[in-house]
JSON list of C-alpha atoms in Angstrom, two decimals:
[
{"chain": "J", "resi": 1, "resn": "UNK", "atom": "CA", "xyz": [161.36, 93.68, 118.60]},
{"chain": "J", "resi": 2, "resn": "UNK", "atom": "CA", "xyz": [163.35, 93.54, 121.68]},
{"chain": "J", "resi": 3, "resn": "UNK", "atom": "CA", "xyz": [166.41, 91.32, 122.17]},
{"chain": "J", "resi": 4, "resn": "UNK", "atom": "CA", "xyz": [167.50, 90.29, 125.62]},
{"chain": "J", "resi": 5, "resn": "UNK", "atom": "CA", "xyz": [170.28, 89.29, 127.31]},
{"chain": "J", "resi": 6, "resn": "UNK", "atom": "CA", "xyz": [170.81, 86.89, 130.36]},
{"chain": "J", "resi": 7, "resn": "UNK", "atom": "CA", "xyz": [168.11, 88.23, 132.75]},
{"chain": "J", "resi": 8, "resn": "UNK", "atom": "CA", "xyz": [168.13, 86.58, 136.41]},
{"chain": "J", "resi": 9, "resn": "UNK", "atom": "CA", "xyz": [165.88, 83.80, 136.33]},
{"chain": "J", "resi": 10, "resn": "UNK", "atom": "CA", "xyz": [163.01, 85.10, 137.91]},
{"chain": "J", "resi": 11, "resn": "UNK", "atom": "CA", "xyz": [162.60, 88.42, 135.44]},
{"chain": "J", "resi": 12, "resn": "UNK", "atom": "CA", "xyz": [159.97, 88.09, 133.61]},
{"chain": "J", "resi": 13, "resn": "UNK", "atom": "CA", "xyz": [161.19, 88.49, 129.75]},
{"chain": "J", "resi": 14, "resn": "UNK", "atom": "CA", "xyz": [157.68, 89.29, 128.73]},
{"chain": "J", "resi": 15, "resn": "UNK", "atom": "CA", "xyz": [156.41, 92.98, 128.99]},
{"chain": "J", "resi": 16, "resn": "UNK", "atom": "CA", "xyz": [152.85, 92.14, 130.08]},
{"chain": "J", "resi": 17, "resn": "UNK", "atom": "CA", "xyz": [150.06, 89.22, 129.41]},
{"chain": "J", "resi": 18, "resn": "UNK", "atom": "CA", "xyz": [152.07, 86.72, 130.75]},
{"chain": "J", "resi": 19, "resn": "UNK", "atom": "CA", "xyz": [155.22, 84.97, 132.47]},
{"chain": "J", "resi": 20, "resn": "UNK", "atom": "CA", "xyz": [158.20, 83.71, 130.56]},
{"chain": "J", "resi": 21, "resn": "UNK", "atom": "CA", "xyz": [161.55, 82.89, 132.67]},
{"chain": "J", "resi": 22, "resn": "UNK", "atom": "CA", "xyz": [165.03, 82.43, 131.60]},
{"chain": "J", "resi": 23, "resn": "UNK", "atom": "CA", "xyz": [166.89, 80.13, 133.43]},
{"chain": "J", "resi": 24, "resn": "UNK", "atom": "CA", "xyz": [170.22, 80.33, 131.28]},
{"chain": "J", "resi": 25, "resn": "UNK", "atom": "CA", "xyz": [172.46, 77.32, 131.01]},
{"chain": "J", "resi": 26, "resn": "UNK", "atom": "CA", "xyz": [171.31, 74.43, 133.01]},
{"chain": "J", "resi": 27, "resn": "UNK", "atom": "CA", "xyz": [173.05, 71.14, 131.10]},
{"chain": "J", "resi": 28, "resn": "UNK", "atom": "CA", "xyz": [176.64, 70.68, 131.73]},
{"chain": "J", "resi": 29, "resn": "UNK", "atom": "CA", "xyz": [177.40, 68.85, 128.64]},
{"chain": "J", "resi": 30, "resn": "UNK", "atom": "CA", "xyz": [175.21, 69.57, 126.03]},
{"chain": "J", "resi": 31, "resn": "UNK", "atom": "CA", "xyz": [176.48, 68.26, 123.16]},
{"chain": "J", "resi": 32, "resn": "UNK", "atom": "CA", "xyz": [177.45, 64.51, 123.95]},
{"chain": "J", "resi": 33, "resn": "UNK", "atom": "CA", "xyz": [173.59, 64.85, 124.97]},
{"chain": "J", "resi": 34, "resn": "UNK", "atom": "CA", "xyz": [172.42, 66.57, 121.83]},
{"chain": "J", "resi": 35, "resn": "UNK", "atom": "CA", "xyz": [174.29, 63.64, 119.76]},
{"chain": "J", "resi": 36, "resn": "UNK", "atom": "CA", "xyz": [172.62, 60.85, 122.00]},
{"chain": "J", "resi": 37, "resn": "UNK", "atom": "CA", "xyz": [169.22, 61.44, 121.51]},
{"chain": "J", "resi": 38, "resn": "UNK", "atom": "CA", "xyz": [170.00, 62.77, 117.97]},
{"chain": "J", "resi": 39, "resn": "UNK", "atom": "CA", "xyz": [170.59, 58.80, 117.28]},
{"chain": "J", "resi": 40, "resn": "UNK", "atom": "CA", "xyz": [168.43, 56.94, 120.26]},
{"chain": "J", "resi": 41, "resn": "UNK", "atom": "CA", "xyz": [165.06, 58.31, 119.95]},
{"chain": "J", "resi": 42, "resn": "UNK", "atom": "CA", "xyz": [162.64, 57.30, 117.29]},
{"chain": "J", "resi": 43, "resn": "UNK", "atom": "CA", "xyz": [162.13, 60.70, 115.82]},
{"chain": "J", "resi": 44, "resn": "UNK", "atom": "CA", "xyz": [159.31, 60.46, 113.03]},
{"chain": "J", "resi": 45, "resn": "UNK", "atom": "CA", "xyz": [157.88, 63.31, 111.14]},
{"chain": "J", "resi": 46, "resn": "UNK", "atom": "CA", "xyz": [154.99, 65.23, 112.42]},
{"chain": "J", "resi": 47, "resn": "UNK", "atom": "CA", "xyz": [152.23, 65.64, 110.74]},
{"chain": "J", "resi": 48, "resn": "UNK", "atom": "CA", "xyz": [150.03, 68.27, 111.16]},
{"chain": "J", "resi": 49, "resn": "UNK", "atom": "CA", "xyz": [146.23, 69.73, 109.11]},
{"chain": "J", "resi": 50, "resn": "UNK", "atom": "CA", "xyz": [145.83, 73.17, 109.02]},
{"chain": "J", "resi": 51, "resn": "UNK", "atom": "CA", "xyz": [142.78, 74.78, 107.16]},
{"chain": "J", "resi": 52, "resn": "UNK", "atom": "CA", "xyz": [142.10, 71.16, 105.72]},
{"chain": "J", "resi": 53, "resn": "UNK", "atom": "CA", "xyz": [145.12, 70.71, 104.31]},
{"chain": "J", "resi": 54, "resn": "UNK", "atom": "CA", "xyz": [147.54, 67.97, 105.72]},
{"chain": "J", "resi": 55, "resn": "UNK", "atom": "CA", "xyz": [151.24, 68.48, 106.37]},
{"chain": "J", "resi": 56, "resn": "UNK", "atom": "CA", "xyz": [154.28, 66.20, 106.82]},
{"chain": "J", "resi": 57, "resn": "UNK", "atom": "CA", "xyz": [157.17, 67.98, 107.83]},
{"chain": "J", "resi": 58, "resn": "UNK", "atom": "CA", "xyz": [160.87, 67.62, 108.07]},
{"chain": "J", "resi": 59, "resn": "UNK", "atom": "CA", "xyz": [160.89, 68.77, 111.46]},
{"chain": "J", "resi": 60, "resn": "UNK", "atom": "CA", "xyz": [160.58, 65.31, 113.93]},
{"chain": "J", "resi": 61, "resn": "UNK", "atom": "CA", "xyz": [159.41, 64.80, 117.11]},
{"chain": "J", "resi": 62, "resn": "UNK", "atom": "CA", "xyz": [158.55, 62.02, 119.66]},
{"chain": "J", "resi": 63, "resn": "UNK", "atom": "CA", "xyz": [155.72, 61.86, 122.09]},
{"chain": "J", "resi": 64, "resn": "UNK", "atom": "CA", "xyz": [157.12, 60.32, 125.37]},
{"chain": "J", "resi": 65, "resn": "UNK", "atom": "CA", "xyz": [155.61, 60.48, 128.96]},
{"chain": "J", "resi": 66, "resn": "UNK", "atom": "CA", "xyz": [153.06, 58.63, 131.70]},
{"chain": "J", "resi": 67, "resn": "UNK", "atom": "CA", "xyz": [151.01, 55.72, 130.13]},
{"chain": "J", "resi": 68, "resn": "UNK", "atom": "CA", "xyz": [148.00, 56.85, 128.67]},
{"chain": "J", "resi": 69, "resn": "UNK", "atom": "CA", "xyz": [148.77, 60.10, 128.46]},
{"chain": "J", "resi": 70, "resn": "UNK", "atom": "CA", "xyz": [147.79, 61.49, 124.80]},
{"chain": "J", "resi": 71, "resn": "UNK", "atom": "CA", "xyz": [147.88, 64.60, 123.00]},
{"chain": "J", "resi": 72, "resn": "UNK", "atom": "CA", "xyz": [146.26, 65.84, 120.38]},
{"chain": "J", "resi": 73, "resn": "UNK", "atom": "CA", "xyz": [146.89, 69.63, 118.54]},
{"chain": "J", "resi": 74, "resn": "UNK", "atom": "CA", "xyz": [147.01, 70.25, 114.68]},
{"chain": "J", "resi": 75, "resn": "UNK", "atom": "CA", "xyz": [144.10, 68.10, 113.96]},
{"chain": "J", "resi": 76, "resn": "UNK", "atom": "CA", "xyz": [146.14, 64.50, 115.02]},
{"chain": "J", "resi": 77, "resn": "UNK", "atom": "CA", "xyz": [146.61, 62.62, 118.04]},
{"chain": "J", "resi": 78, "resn": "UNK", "atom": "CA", "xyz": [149.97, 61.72, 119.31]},
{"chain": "J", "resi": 79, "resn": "UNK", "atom": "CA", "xyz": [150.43, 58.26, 121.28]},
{"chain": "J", "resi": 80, "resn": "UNK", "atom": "CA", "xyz": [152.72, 58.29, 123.85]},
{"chain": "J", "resi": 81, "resn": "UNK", "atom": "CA", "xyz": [155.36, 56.51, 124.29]},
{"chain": "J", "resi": 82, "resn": "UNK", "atom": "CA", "xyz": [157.37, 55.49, 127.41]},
{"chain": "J", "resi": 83, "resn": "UNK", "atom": "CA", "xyz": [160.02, 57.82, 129.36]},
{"chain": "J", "resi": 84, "resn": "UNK", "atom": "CA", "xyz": [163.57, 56.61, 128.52]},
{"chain": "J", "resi": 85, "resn": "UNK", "atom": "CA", "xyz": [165.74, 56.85, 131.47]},
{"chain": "J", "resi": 86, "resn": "UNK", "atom": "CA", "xyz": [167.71, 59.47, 129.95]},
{"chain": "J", "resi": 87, "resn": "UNK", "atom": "CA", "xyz": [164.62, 61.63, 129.53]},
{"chain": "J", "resi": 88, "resn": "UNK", "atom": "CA", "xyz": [163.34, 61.03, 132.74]},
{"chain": "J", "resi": 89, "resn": "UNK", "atom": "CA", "xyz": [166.55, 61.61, 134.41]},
{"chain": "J", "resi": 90, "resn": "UNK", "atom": "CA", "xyz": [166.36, 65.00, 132.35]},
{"chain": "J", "resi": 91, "resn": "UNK", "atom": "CA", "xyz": [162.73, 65.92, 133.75]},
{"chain": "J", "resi": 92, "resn": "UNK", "atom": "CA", "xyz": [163.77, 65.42, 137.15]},
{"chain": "J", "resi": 93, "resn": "UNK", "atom": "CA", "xyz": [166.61, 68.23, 136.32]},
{"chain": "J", "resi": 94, "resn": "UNK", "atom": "CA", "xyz": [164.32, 69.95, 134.74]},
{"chain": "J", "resi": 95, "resn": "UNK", "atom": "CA", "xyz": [162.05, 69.76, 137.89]},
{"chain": "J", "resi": 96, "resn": "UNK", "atom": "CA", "xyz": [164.72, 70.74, 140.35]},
{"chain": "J", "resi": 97, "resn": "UNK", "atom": "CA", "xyz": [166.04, 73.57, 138.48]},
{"chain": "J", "resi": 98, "resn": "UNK", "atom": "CA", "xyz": [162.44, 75.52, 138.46]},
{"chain": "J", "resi": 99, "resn": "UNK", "atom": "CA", "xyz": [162.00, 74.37, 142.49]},
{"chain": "J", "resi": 100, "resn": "UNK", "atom": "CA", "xyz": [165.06, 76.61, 143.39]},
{"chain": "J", "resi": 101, "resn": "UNK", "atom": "CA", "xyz": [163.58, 79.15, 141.92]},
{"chain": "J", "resi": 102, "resn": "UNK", "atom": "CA", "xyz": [160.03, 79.03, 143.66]},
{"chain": "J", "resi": 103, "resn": "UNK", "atom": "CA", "xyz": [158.12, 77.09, 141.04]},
{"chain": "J", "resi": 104, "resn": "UNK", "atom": "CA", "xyz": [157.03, 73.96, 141.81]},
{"chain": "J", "resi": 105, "resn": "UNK", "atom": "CA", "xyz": [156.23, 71.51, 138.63]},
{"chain": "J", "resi": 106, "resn": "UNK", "atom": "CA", "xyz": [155.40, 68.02, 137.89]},
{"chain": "J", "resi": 107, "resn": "UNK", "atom": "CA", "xyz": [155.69, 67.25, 134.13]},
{"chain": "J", "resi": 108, "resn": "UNK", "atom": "CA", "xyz": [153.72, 64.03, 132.87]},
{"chain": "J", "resi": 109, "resn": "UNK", "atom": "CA", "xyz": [154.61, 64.35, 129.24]},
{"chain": "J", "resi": 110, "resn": "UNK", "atom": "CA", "xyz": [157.27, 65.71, 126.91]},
{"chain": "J", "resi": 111, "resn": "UNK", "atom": "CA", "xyz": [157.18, 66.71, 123.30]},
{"chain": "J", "resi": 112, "resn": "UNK", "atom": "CA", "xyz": [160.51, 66.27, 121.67]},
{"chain": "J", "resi": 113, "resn": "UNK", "atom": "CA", "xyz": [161.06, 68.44, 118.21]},
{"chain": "J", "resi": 114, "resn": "UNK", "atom": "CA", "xyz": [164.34, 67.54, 116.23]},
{"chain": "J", "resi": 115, "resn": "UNK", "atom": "CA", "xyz": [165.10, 70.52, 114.01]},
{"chain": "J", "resi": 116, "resn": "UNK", "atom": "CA", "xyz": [167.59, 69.02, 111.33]},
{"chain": "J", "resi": 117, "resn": "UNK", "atom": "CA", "xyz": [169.15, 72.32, 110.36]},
{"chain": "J", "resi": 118, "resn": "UNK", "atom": "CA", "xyz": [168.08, 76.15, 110.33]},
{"chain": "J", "resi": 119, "resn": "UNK", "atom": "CA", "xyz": [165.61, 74.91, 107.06]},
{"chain": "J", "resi": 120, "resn": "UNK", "atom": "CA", "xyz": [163.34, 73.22, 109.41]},
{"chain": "J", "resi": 121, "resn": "UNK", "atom": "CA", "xyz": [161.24, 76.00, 111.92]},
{"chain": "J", "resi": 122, "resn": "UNK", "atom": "CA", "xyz": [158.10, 76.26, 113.06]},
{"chain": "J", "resi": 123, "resn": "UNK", "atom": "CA", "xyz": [155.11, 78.96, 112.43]},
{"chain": "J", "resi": 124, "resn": "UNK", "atom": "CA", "xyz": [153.37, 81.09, 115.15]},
{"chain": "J", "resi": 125, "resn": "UNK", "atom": "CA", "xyz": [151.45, 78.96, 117.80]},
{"chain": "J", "resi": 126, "resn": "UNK", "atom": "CA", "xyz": [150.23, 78.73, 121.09]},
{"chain": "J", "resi": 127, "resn": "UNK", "atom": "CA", "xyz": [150.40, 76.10, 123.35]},
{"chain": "J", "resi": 128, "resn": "UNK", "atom": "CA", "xyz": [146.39, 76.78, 124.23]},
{"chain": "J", "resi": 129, "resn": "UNK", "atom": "CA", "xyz": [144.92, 72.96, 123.86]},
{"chain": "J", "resi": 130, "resn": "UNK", "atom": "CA", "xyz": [142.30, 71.98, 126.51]},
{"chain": "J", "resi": 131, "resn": "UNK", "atom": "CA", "xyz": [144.43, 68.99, 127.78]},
{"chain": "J", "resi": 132, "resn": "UNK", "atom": "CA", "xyz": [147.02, 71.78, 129.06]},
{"chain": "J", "resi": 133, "resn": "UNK", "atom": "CA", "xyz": [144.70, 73.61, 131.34]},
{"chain": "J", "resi": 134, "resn": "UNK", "atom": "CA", "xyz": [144.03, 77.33, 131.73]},
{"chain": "J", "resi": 135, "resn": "UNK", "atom": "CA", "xyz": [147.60, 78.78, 132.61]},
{"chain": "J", "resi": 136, "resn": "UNK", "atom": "CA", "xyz": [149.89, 76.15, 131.90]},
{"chain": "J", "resi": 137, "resn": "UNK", "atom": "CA", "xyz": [153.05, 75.43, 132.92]},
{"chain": "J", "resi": 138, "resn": "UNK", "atom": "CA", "xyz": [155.67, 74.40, 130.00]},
{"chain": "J", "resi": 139, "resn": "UNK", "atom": "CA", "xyz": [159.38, 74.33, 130.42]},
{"chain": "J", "resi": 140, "resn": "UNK", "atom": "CA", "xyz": [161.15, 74.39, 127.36]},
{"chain": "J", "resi": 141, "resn": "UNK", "atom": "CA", "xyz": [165.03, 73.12, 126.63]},
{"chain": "J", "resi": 142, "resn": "UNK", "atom": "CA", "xyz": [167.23, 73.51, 123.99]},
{"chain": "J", "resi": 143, "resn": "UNK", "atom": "CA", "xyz": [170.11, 71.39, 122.74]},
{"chain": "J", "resi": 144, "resn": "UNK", "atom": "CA", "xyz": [172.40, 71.57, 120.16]},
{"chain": "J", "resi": 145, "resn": "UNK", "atom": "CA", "xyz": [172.44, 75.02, 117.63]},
{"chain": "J", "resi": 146, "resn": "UNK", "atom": "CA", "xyz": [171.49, 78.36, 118.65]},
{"chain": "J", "resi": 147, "resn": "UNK", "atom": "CA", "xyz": [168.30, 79.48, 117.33]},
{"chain": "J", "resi": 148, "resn": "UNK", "atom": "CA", "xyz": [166.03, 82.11, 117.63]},
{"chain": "J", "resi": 149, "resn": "UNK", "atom": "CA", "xyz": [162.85, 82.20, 119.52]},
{"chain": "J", "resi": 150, "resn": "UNK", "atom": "CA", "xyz": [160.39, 85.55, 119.18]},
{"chain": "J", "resi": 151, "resn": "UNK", "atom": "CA", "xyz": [157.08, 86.14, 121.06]},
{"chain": "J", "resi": 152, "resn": "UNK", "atom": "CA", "xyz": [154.16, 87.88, 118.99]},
{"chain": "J", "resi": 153, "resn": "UNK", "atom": "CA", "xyz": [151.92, 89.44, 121.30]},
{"chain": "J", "resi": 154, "resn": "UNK", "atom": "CA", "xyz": [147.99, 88.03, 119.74]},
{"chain": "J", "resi": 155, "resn": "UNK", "atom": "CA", "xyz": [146.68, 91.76, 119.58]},
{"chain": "J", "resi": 156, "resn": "UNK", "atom": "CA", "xyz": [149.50, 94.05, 119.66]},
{"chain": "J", "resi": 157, "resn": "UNK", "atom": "CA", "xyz": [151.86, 92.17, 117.37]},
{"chain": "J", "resi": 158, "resn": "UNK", "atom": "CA", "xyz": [154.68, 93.17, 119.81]},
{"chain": "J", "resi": 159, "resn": "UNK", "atom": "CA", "xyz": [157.79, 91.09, 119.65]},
{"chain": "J", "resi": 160, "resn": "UNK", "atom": "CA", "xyz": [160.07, 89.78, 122.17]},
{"chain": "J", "resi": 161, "resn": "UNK", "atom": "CA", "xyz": [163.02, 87.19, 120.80]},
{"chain": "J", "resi": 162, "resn": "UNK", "atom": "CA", "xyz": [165.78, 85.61, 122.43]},
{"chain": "J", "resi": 163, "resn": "UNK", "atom": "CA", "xyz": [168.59, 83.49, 121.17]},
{"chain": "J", "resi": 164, "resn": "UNK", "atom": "CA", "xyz": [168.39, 79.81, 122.69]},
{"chain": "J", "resi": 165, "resn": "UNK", "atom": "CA", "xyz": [171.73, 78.26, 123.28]},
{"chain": "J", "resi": 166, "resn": "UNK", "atom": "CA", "xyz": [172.19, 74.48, 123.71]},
{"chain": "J", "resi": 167, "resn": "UNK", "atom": "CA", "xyz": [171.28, 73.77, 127.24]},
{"chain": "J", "resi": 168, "resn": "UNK", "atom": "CA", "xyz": [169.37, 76.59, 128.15]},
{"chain": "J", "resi": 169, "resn": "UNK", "atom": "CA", "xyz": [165.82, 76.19, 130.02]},
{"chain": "J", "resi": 170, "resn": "UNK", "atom": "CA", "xyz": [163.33, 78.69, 129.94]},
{"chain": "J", "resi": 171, "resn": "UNK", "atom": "CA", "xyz": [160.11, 78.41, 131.16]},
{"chain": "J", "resi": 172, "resn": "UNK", "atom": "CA", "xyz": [156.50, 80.18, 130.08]},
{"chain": "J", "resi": 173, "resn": "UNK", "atom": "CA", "xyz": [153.28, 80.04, 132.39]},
{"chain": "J", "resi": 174, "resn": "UNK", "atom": "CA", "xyz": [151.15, 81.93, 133.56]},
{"chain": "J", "resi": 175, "resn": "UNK", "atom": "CA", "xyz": [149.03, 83.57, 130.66]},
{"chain": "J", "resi": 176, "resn": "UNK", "atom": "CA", "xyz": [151.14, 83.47, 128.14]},
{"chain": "J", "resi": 177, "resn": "UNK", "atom": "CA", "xyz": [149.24, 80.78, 125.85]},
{"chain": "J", "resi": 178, "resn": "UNK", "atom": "CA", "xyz": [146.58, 83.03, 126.25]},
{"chain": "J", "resi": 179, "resn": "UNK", "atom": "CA", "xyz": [147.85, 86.19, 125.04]},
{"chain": "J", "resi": 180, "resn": "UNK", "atom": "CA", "xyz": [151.22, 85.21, 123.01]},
{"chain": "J", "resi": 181, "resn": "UNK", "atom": "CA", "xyz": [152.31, 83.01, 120.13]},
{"chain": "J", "resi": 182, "resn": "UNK", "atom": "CA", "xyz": [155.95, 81.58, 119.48]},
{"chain": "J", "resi": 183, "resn": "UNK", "atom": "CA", "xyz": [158.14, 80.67, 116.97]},
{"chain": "J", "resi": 184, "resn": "UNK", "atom": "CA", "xyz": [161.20, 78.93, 115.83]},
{"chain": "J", "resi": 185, "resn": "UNK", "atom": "CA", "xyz": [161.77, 81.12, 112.45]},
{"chain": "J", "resi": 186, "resn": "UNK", "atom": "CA", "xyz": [163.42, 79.25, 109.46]},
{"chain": "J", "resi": 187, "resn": "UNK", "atom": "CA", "xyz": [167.20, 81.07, 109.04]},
{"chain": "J", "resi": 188, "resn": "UNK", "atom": "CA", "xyz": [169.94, 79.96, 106.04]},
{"chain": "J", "resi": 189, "resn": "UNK", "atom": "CA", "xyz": [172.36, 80.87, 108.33]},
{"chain": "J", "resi": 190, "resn": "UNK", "atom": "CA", "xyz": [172.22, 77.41, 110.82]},
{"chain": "J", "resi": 191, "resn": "UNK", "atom": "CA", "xyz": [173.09, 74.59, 109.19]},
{"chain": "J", "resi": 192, "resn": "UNK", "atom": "CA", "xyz": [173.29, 72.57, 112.64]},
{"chain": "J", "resi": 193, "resn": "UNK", "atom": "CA", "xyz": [170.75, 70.40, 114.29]},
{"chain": "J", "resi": 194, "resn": "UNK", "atom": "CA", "xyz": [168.57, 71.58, 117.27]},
{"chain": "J", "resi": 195, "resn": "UNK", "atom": "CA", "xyz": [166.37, 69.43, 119.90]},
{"chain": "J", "resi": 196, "resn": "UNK", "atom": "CA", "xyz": [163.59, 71.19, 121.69]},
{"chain": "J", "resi": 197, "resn": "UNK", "atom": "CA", "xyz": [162.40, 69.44, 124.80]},
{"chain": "J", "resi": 198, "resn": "UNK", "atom": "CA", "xyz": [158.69, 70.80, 126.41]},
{"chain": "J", "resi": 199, "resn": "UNK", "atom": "CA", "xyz": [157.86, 69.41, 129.22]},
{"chain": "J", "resi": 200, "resn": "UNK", "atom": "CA", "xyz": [154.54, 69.92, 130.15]},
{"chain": "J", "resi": 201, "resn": "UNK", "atom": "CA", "xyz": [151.19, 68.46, 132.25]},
{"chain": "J", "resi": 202, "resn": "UNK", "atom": "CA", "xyz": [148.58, 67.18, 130.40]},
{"chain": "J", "resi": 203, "resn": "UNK", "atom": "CA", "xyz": [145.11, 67.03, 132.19]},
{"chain": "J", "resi": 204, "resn": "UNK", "atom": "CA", "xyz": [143.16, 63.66, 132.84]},
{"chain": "J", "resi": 205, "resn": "UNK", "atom": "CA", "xyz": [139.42, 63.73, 132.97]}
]
C-alpha cells in the first residue's frame, strides 16, 4: 500500500487505470462548517440490500441536488431533495477550484455521508451506476476528522490510501470507477465526526 503526501494538484495519485487528483486544502474554515451542517441537514440513515439482505446503517446521508434528479445504488432509490444555499454556495467552490486547474465540471447532485465517529466506515465500492455515465466525474470533500481513504485496484488488489483532512477536495474521473474500488475503513482510533460531500452529474434520459 502506498501512502502519499501533498502531490500538486494535477498528479495523478493513482498508478494506472484511472485519474484521481488531490487538490489539498480548499475550505478556509472547516470546522464552523463541519458543525453547521452537522446540525442543519436532515441526515437519515441509509439503507442499503446487499446479496438480499437489507441494511440500516449508522452512517447518514442526504440526497440534495436539481429537481428530479434521483439516484438509485444498493438496491434503493434516493429522492432528492433541494440545494440549501450553503451547499450550493459550496458546489460553486467546488466548481471553481477544479476550473483552475483545467477541469471543467457541472455537478447536478450531491451525496452527503455523516460519519458519526471512526465506528461508522464504509466497505469497498465503486461509484459505477448507469446514471453516472461511462467515466465520471466525482469530486469528493471532506470535513471534520481525518480519515483514511485506500484505493483497491479490481484485479490487482493494489492499494493506494491517503489521509483526508477536513477541507480537503480531491477529485476521481476518468476510469477509475471502472477499474478501482474505495473505502472509508472503520478505525477505534477516531472518535470525531466526519462529512463526506460527492458531488457528482447524474445523467437524464
Amino acid at each position: 500500500m502506498t501512502d502519499l503526501f501533498s502531490p500538486a494538484p494535477m498528479d495523478n495519485i493513482l498508478p494506472y487505470d484511472g485519474q484521481v487528483h488531490d487538490l489539498g486544502l480548499v475550505i478556509d474554515y472547516p470546522s464552523p462548517l463541519f458543525y453547521n451542517l452537522v446540525t442543519e441537514l436532515p441526515w437519515q440513515a441509509d439503507v442499503v440490500t446487499l446479496c438480499g439482505k437489507t441494511h440500516t446503517t449508522t452512517r447518514q446521508i442526504v440526497w440534495m441536488g436539481d429537481e428530479g434528479i434521483d439516484y438509485r445504488y444498493a438496491g434503493h432509490v434516493r429522492q432528492t431533495i433541494p440545494w440549501t444555499n450553503t451547499i450550493l454556495s459550496i458546489k460553486q467552490h467546488v466548481e471553481q477550484q477544479l476550473s483552475d486547474i483545467g477541469i471543467e465540471a457541472s455537478f447536478n447532485s450531491c451525496l452527503l455521508n455523516y460519519y458519526p465517529s471512526g465506528d461508522d466506515g464504509m466497505g469497498y465500492h465503486a461509484d459505477d451506476e448507469p446514471e453516472l455515465g461511462a467515466q465520471p466525474l466525482i469530486a469528493s470533500l471532506s470535513l471534520g476528522a481525518t480519515r483514511k481513504f485506500v484505493f483497491k485496484h479490481k484485479k490487482t488488489q493494489d492499494k493506494v490510501a491517503l489521509n483526508l483532512e477536513s477541507g480537503q477536495l480531491i477529485v476521481m474521473r476518468g476510469d477509475t470507477q471502472t477499474f478501482w474500488k474505495h473505502s472509508i475503513p472503520k478505525t477505534k482510533k477516531v472518535t470525531e465526526g466526519r462529512i463526506s460531500l460527492t458531488f457528482r452529474r447524474i445523467l437524464t434520459l
